[in-house]
Tab-separated table of C-alpha atoms in Angstrom:
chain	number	residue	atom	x	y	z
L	22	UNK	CA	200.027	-185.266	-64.138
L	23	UNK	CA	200.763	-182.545	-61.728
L	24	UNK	CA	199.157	-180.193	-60.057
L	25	UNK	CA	200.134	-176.545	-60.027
L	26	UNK	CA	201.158	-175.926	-56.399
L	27	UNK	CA	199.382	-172.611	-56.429
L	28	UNK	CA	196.113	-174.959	-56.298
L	29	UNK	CA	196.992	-176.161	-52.846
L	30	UNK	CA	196.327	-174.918	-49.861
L	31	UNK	CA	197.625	-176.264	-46.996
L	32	UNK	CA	197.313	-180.188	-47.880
L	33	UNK	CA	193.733	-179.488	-49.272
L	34	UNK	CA	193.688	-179.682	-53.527
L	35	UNK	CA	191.575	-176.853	-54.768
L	36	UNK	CA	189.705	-177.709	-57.839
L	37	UNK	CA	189.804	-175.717	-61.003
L	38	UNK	CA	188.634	-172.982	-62.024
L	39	UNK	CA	185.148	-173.468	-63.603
L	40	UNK	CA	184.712	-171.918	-67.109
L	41	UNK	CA	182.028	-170.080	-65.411
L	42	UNK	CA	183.947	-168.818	-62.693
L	43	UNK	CA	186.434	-167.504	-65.222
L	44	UNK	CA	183.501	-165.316	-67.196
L	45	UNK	CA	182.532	-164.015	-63.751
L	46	UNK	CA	185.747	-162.915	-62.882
L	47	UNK	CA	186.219	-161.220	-66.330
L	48	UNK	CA	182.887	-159.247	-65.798
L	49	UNK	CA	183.584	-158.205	-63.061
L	50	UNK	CA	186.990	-157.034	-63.791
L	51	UNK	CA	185.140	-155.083	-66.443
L	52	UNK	CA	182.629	-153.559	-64.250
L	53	UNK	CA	185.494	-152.539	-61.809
L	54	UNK	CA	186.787	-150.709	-64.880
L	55	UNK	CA	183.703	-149.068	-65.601
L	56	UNK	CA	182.698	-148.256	-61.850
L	57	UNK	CA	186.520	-146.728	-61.411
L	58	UNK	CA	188.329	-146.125	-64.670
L	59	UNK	CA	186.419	-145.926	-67.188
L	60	UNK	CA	186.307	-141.830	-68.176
L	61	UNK	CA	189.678	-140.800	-69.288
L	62	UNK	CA	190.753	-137.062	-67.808
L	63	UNK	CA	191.460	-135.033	-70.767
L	64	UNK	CA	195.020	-133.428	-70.771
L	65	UNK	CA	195.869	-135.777	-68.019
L	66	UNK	CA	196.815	-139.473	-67.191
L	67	UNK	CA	194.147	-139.599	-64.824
L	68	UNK	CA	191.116	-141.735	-64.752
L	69	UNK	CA	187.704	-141.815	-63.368
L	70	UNK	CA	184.639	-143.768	-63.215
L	71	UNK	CA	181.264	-144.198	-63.218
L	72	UNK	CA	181.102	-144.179	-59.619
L	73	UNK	CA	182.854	-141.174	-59.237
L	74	UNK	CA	179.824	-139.552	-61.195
L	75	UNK	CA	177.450	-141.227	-59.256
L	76	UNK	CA	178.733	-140.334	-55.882
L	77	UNK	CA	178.371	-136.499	-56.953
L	78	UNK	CA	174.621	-137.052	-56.369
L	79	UNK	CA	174.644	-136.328	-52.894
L	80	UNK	CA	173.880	-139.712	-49.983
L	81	UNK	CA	171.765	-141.455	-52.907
L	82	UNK	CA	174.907	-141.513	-55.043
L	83	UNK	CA	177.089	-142.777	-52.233
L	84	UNK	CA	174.421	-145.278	-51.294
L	85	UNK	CA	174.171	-146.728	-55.098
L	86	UNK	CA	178.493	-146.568	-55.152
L	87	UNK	CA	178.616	-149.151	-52.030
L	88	UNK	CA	175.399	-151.259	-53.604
L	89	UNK	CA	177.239	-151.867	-57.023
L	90	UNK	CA	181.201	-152.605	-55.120
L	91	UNK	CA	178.739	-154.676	-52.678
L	92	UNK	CA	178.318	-156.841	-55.673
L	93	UNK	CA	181.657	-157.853	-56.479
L	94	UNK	CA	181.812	-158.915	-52.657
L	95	UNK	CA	179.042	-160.813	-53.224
L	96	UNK	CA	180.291	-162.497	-56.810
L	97	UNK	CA	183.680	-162.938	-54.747
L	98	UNK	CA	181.535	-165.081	-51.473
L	99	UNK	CA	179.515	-167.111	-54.131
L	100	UNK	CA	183.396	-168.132	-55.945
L	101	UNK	CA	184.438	-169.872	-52.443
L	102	UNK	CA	186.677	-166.701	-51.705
L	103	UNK	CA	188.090	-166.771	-47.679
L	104	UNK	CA	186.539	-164.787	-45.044
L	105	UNK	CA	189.883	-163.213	-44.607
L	106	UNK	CA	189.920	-161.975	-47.788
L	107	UNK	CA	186.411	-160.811	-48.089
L	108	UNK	CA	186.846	-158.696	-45.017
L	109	UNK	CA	189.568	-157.148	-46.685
L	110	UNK	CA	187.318	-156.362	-49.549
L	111	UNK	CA	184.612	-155.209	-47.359
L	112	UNK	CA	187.500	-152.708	-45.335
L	113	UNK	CA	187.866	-151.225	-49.160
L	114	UNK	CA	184.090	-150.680	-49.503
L	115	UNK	CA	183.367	-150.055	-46.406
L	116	UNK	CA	186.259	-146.630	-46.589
L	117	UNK	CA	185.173	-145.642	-50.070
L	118	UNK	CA	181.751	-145.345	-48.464
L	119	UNK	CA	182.832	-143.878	-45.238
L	120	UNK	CA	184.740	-141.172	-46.883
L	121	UNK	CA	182.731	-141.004	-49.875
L	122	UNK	CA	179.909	-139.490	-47.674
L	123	UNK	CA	182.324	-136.130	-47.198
L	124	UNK	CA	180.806	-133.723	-49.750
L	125	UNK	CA	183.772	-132.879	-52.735
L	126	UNK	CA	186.367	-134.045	-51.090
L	127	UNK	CA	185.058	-138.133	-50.693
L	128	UNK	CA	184.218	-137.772	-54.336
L	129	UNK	CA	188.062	-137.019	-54.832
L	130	UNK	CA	189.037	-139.856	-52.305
L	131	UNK	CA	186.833	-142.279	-54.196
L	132	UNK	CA	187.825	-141.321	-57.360
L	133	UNK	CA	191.677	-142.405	-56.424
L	134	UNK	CA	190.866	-145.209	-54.175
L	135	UNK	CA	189.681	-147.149	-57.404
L	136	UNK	CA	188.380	-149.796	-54.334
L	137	UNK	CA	186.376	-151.852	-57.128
L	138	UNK	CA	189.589	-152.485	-59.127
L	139	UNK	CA	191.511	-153.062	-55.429
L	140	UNK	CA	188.455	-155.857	-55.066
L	141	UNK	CA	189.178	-157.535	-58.275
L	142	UNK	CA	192.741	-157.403	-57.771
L	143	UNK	CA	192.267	-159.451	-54.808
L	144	UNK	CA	189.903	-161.881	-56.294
L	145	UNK	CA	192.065	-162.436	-59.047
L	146	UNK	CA	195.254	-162.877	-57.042
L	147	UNK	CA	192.834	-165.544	-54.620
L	148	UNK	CA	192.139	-167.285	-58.004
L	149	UNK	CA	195.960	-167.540	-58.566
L	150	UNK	CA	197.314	-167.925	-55.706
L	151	UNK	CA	194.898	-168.942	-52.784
L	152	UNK	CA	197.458	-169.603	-49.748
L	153	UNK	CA	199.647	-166.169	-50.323
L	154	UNK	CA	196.693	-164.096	-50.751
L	155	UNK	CA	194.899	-165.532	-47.996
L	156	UNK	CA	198.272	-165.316	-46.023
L	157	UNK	CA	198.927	-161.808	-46.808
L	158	UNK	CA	194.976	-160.536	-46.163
L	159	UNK	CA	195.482	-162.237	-42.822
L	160	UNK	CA	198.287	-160.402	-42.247
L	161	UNK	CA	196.466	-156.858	-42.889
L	162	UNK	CA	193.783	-157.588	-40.706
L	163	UNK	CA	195.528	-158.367	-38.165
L	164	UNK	CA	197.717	-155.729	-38.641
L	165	UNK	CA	194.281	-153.393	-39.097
L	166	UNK	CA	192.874	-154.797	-35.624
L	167	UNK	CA	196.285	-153.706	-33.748
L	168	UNK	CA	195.842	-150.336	-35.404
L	169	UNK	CA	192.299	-149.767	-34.258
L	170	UNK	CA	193.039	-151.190	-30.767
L	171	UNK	CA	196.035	-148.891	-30.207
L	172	UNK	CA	193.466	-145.996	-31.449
L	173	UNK	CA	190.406	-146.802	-29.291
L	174	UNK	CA	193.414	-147.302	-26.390
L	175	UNK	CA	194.738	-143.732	-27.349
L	176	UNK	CA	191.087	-142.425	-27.111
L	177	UNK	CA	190.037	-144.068	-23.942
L	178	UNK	CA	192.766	-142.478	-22.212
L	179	UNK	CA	192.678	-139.403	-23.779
L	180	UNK	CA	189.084	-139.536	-22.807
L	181	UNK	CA	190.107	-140.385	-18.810
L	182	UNK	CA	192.469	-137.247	-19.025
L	183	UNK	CA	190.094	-134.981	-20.224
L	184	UNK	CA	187.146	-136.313	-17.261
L	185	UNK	CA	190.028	-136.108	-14.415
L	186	UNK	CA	191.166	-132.787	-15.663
L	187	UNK	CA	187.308	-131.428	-15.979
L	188	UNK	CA	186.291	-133.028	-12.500
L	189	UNK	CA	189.920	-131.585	-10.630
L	190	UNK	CA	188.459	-128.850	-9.051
């Protein structure tokens, strides 16, 4: 008997999924729904969740949001999932919390960023397919840590201008 090549990675066999692993993933993918999709918009095909709701309670609510999408990081780290992948998760909680802060308007964002179901997207995809999702999460980080080095570059210099033009007297 075979094994499916989405089990290896890179000459190492993965085992199986547990049965137990499989009920986690399914409750989380339910509390995902709940925290982002859960409250159908009436007249609309829009959807919200609980933790849109939540986050309308001003900094506690925000604080509560990133505790409960901490979670399925957590569930995801206890699974086996990559570090790669988990920092990709953590970039999704850690910008639904940044911008969540943002009275209104980070309710919105949070709202559509839906980051819990992005989480359990991943984690399902890892549980699929380990090397491609692994691949591809490498792939944004490294695309994210260009990004944010061409920004901080773009602000140090800015910054230089600005002190040579204020001290050019």
């Amino acid at each position: 008997m075979s094994l499916p090549t989405d089990r290896v990675l890179q000459g190492e066999v993965l085992p199986p999924e547990t049965e137990a692993d499989r009920e986690a993933r399914q409750r989380l993918n339910f509390l995902a729904w709940l925290l982002d999709s859960s409250i159908p918009i009436p007249g609309t095909r829009l959807t919200i969740g609980l933790d849109a709701l939540i986050g309308l309670l001003p900094f506690i609510g925000d604080l509560i949001g990133v505790a409960l999408s901490s979670y399925i990081l957590a569930e995801a780290n206890r699974m086996g999932v990559g570090r790669a992948i988990l920092m990709r998760m953590a970039f999704n909680v850690a910008i639904e919390g940044v911008v969540g802060i943002v009275p209104l308007f980070g309710d919105a964002f949070d709202a559509a960023w839906k980051a819990n179901q992005k989480n359990v997207r991943l984690l399902n995809a890892w549980a699929e397919r380990p090397h491609q999702t692994r691949h591809a999460s490498r792939l944004f980080l490294a695309g994210l840590m260009t990004a944010l080095l061409v920004f901080f570059s773009v602000c140090a210099f800015l910054t230089y201008l600005l002190l040579r033009l204020a001290f050019a007297s």
